[in-house]
């Protein structure tokens, strides 16, 4: 039986790449690996595909500064060389930050990831300041339930997202309004940063349309023995 080597790839997706879909991104990694001449392992069956697995899809328009994928190769390559060859063949907006070899077969990235940190920034509206923002944040955190409307399998459903908001803070820095969130993500549920911004816009008094924020996902975490840990440390 062929022995496969598993690598964890840490990468960044920003700039024009943030507007590509998750499927486009998977194709981008496939093309980059082919151009780099990497011995990628493929699944068996009538429609073989490269053995890539990703932590959690990024919404279109959201940048990812600390993203993860696992990649299986049919031959061993030094992680530093793999990072260099892959990075040299990625399109604009993608950057390979680090690569390490994974020993053993643990849980998938999607099963491990449990929360994500986001940073949302926008231009401060005239007359709006720090006291108003802190009041809006406090109102959200004091809420026992926050219901949002979602379309699930063609049906409209009300979902309470409050328990999936682990952290919420922010500040006014010059002409920039910054909101930081740590939210539930993964196989047990998902809270979208736009849902929190929408709530702060409609009921929190923040006069900025959620679509006017630039959103970055800055970290992904798994549950560790004493609290959240970076996926890189798992």
CSV table of C-alpha atoms in Angstrom, one decimal:
chain,number,residue,atom,x,y,z
A,1,UNK,CA,0.0,0.0,0.0
A,2,UNK,CA,1.2,3.5,-0.9
A,3,UNK,CA,2.3,5.5,2.2
A,4,UNK,CA,1.0,9.0,2.2
A,5,UNK,CA,2.4,12.0,4.0
A,6,UNK,CA,0.0,14.5,5.6
A,7,UNK,CA,0.9,18.2,5.8
A,8,UNK,CA,-0.9,21.1,7.5
A,9,UNK,CA,-0.8,24.3,5.4
A,10,UNK,CA,-1.3,27.7,7.1
A,11,UNK,CA,-2.2,30.4,4.5
A,12,UNK,CA,-3.6,33.9,4.0
A,13,UNK,CA,-6.4,34.9,1.6
A,14,UNK,CA,-6.8,38.6,1.1
A,15,UNK,CA,-6.9,41.3,-1.5
A,16,UNK,CA,-8.8,40.3,-4.7
A,17,UNK,CA,-8.7,36.6,-3.6
A,18,UNK,CA,-11.3,37.3,-0.9
A,19,UNK,CA,-14.0,37.6,-3.5
A,20,UNK,CA,-13.4,34.1,-4.8
A,21,UNK,CA,-15.7,31.3,-3.6
A,22,UNK,CA,-14.6,28.3,-1.5
A,23,UNK,CA,-14.8,26.1,-4.6
A,24,UNK,CA,-12.7,28.5,-6.6
A,25,UNK,CA,-10.1,28.5,-3.8
A,26,UNK,CA,-10.0,24.7,-3.8
A,27,UNK,CA,-9.4,24.8,-7.6
A,28,UNK,CA,-6.7,27.4,-7.1
A,29,UNK,CA,-4.8,25.1,-4.6
A,30,UNK,CA,-5.2,22.3,-7.1
A,31,UNK,CA,-3.7,24.3,-10.0
A,32,UNK,CA,-0.9,25.7,-7.8
A,33,UNK,CA,0.0,22.2,-6.6
A,34,UNK,CA,0.1,20.9,-10.2
A,35,UNK,CA,2.3,23.9,-11.4
A,36,UNK,CA,4.6,23.3,-8.5
A,37,UNK,CA,5.0,19.7,-9.5
A,38,UNK,CA,3.8,18.4,-6.1
A,39,UNK,CA,3.0,14.7,-5.8
A,40,UNK,CA,-0.5,15.2,-4.6
A,41,UNK,CA,-2.5,12.1,-3.5
A,42,UNK,CA,-5.9,11.6,-5.1
A,43,UNK,CA,-9.0,9.9,-4.0
A,44,UNK,CA,-10.1,6.7,-5.7
A,45,UNK,CA,-13.2,6.1,-7.7
A,46,UNK,CA,-14.7,7.5,-11.0
A,47,UNK,CA,-14.1,11.1,-10.1
A,48,UNK,CA,-10.7,11.3,-8.2
A,49,UNK,CA,-10.0,14.6,-6.6
A,50,UNK,CA,-6.9,15.8,-4.7
A,51,UNK,CA,-6.8,14.9,-1.0
A,52,UNK,CA,-7.2,18.4,0.4
A,53,UNK,CA,-9.3,19.3,3.4
A,54,UNK,CA,-10.1,22.8,4.7
A,55,UNK,CA,-10.9,24.1,8.2
A,56,UNK,CA,-14.0,26.1,7.4
A,57,UNK,CA,-15.2,27.9,4.2
A,58,UNK,CA,-14.8,31.7,4.2
A,59,UNK,CA,-17.8,33.7,3.1
A,60,UNK,CA,-17.2,35.5,-0.2
A,61,UNK,CA,-15.8,39.0,0.5
A,62,UNK,CA,-14.3,38.1,3.9
A,63,UNK,CA,-10.5,37.9,4.1
A,64,UNK,CA,-8.7,35.1,6.0
A,65,UNK,CA,-5.4,36.0,7.6
A,66,UNK,CA,-4.9,32.7,9.4
A,67,UNK,CA,-6.5,29.9,7.4
A,68,UNK,CA,-5.7,26.1,7.3
A,69,UNK,CA,-5.8,23.2,5.0
A,70,UNK,CA,-4.5,19.6,5.1
A,71,UNK,CA,-2.8,18.2,2.1
A,72,UNK,CA,-1.7,14.6,1.4
A,73,UNK,CA,1.3,13.8,-0.8
A,74,UNK,CA,2.5,10.5,-2.2
A,75,UNK,CA,6.1,11.4,-1.4
A,76,UNK,CA,7.8,13.1,1.5
A,77,UNK,CA,8.9,16.7,0.9
A,78,UNK,CA,10.5,18.9,3.4
A,79,UNK,CA,7.8,21.3,4.8
A,80,UNK,CA,9.9,24.4,4.0
A,81,UNK,CA,10.4,23.3,0.4
A,82,UNK,CA,6.7,22.5,0.1
A,83,UNK,CA,5.8,26.0,1.4
A,84,UNK,CA,8.1,27.7,-1.0
A,85,UNK,CA,7.0,25.7,-4.1
A,86,UNK,CA,3.3,26.1,-3.3
A,87,UNK,CA,3.6,29.8,-2.5
A,88,UNK,CA,5.5,30.5,-5.7
A,89,UNK,CA,2.5,29.2,-7.7
A,90,UNK,CA,-0.4,30.8,-5.9
A,91,UNK,CA,-2.4,33.6,-7.5
A,92,UNK,CA,-2.4,37.2,-6.2
A,93,UNK,CA,-4.0,37.5,-2.8
A,94,UNK,CA,-2.9,34.0,-1.6
A,95,UNK,CA,0.2,33.6,0.6
A,96,UNK,CA,1.5,30.4,2.2
A,97,UNK,CA,2.5,31.3,5.8
A,98,UNK,CA,3.8,28.0,7.0
A,99,UNK,CA,3.7,24.2,6.5
A,100,UNK,CA,4.3,21.4,8.9
A,101,UNK,CA,4.1,17.6,8.7
A,102,UNK,CA,1.3,15.9,10.6
A,103,UNK,CA,2.1,12.5,12.2
A,104,UNK,CA,-0.8,10.2,13.0
A,105,UNK,CA,-4.4,10.5,11.8
A,106,UNK,CA,-6.4,12.6,14.2
A,107,UNK,CA,-9.6,14.5,13.7
A,108,UNK,CA,-10.2,16.5,10.5
A,109,UNK,CA,-9.7,20.3,10.6
A,110,UNK,CA,-13.5,20.7,10.2
A,111,UNK,CA,-14.1,18.6,13.2
A,112,UNK,CA,-11.4,20.4,15.2
A,113,UNK,CA,-12.3,24.0,14.5
A,114,UNK,CA,-14.7,25.4,17.1
A,115,UNK,CA,-14.5,29.2,17.1
A,116,UNK,CA,-13.2,32.0,14.8
A,117,UNK,CA,-12.1,35.5,15.5
A,118,UNK,CA,-13.1,38.4,13.2
A,119,UNK,CA,-12.2,42.0,12.8
A,120,UNK,CA,-14.6,44.4,11.1
A,121,UNK,CA,-13.7,47.9,10.2
A,122,UNK,CA,-15.5,50.8,8.7
A,123,UNK,CA,-15.3,54.6,8.5
A,124,UNK,CA,-16.7,56.3,11.6
A,125,UNK,CA,-20.0,58.1,10.8
A,126,UNK,CA,-20.1,61.8,11.7
A,127,UNK,CA,-21.2,62.3,15.3
A,128,UNK,CA,-20.6,58.8,16.3
A,129,UNK,CA,-18.0,57.9,18.9
A,130,UNK,CA,-16.6,55.6,21.6
A,131,UNK,CA,-19.4,56.0,24.1
A,132,UNK,CA,-22.1,55.0,21.6
A,133,UNK,CA,-20.1,52.0,20.4
A,134,UNK,CA,-19.4,50.7,23.9
A,135,UNK,CA,-23.1,51.1,24.8
A,136,UNK,CA,-24.0,49.1,21.7
A,137,UNK,CA,-21.6,46.3,22.6
A,138,UNK,CA,-22.9,46.2,26.1
A,139,UNK,CA,-26.4,45.8,24.9
A,140,UNK,CA,-25.5,42.9,22.7
A,141,UNK,CA,-23.5,41.2,25.5
A,142,UNK,CA,-26.3,41.8,28.0
A,143,UNK,CA,-28.9,40.1,25.7
A,144,UNK,CA,-30.0,36.7,26.8
A,145,UNK,CA,-31.1,35.8,23.3
A,146,UNK,CA,-30.5,37.2,19.8
A,147,UNK,CA,-32.7,35.8,17.0
A,148,UNK,CA,-31.7,36.0,13.4
A,149,UNK,CA,-33.6,34.8,10.3
A,150,UNK,CA,-32.0,32.1,8.2
A,151,UNK,CA,-33.1,30.2,5.1
A,152,UNK,CA,-32.5,26.5,5.8
A,153,UNK,CA,-33.4,23.9,3.1
A,154,UNK,CA,-35.9,26.4,1.5
A,155,UNK,CA,-37.6,27.2,4.8
A,156,UNK,CA,-37.3,30.4,6.9
A,157,UNK,CA,-36.2,29.7,10.5
A,158,UNK,CA,-35.4,31.8,13.5
A,159,UNK,CA,-32.1,31.0,15.1
A,160,UNK,CA,-30.8,32.2,18.5
A,161,UNK,CA,-27.1,33.1,18.0
A,162,UNK,CA,-26.4,34.6,21.5
A,163,UNK,CA,-24.7,31.5,22.9
A,164,UNK,CA,-22.3,31.5,19.9
A,165,UNK,CA,-21.0,35.0,20.6
A,166,UNK,CA,-18.0,34.3,22.9
A,167,UNK,CA,-16.4,37.8,22.7
A,168,UNK,CA,-17.3,41.2,21.4
A,169,UNK,CA,-15.4,44.4,21.8
A,170,UNK,CA,-14.1,47.3,19.7
A,171,UNK,CA,-13.2,50.9,19.6
A,172,UNK,CA,-13.0,54.1,17.6
A,173,UNK,CA,-9.4,54.7,16.4
A,174,UNK,CA,-9.2,58.0,14.6
A,175,UNK,CA,-11.6,57.8,11.7
A,176,UNK,CA,-11.9,54.0,11.9
A,177,UNK,CA,-14.6,52.1,13.7
A,178,UNK,CA,-13.3,48.6,14.7
A,179,UNK,CA,-15.3,45.7,16.0
A,180,UNK,CA,-13.7,42.4,17.2
A,181,UNK,CA,-15.7,39.2,17.5
A,182,UNK,CA,-15.1,35.7,18.6
A,183,UNK,CA,-17.9,33.4,17.2
A,184,UNK,CA,-19.0,29.8,17.1
A,185,UNK,CA,-18.0,28.0,13.9
A,186,UNK,CA,-17.6,24.3,12.9
A,187,UNK,CA,-19.6,21.1,13.1
A,188,UNK,CA,-21.7,22.2,16.1
A,189,UNK,CA,-23.0,25.5,14.7
A,190,UNK,CA,-22.0,28.7,13.1
A,191,UNK,CA,-22.5,32.4,13.8
A,192,UNK,CA,-21.8,34.7,10.9
A,193,UNK,CA,-20.0,38.1,11.6
A,194,UNK,CA,-22.6,39.8,9.3
A,195,UNK,CA,-25.4,38.6,11.6
A,196,UNK,CA,-23.7,40.3,14.6
A,197,UNK,CA,-23.1,43.5,12.6
A,198,UNK,CA,-26.7,43.4,11.3
A,199,UNK,CA,-28.0,43.2,14.9
A,200,UNK,CA,-25.8,46.1,16.0
A,201,UNK,CA,-27.0,48.1,13.0
A,202,UNK,CA,-30.7,47.4,13.5
A,203,UNK,CA,-31.0,47.2,17.2
A,204,UNK,CA,-27.7,48.5,18.6
A,205,UNK,CA,-27.8,52.0,17.0
A,206,UNK,CA,-24.5,51.6,15.0
A,207,UNK,CA,-25.2,53.8,11.9
A,208,UNK,CA,-23.1,51.7,9.6
A,209,UNK,CA,-24.6,49.2,7.1
A,210,UNK,CA,-23.1,45.8,7.6
A,211,UNK,CA,-22.1,45.7,3.9
A,212,UNK,CA,-19.9,48.8,4.5
A,213,UNK,CA,-17.7,46.9,6.9
A,214,UNK,CA,-14.5,45.2,5.7
A,215,UNK,CA,-14.3,41.9,7.5
A,216,UNK,CA,-11.2,39.8,8.2
A,217,UNK,CA,-11.1,36.4,9.8
A,218,UNK,CA,-8.0,36.7,11.9
A,219,UNK,CA,-7.8,33.4,13.8
A,220,UNK,CA,-9.3,29.9,13.9
A,221,UNK,CA,-9.3,27.9,17.2
A,222,UNK,CA,-9.9,24.4,18.5
A,223,UNK,CA,-11.0,23.5,22.0
A,224,UNK,CA,-7.9,22.7,24.1
A,225,UNK,CA,-7.7,21.3,27.6
A,226,UNK,CA,-7.7,24.7,29.2
A,227,UNK,CA,-9.4,26.8,26.6
A,228,UNK,CA,-9.2,27.7,22.9
A,229,UNK,CA,-6.0,27.0,21.1
A,230,UNK,CA,-4.8,27.9,17.6
A,231,UNK,CA,-5.4,25.3,15.0
A,232,UNK,CA,-1.7,25.5,14.3
A,233,UNK,CA,-1.0,24.2,17.8
A,234,UNK,CA,-3.3,21.1,17.5
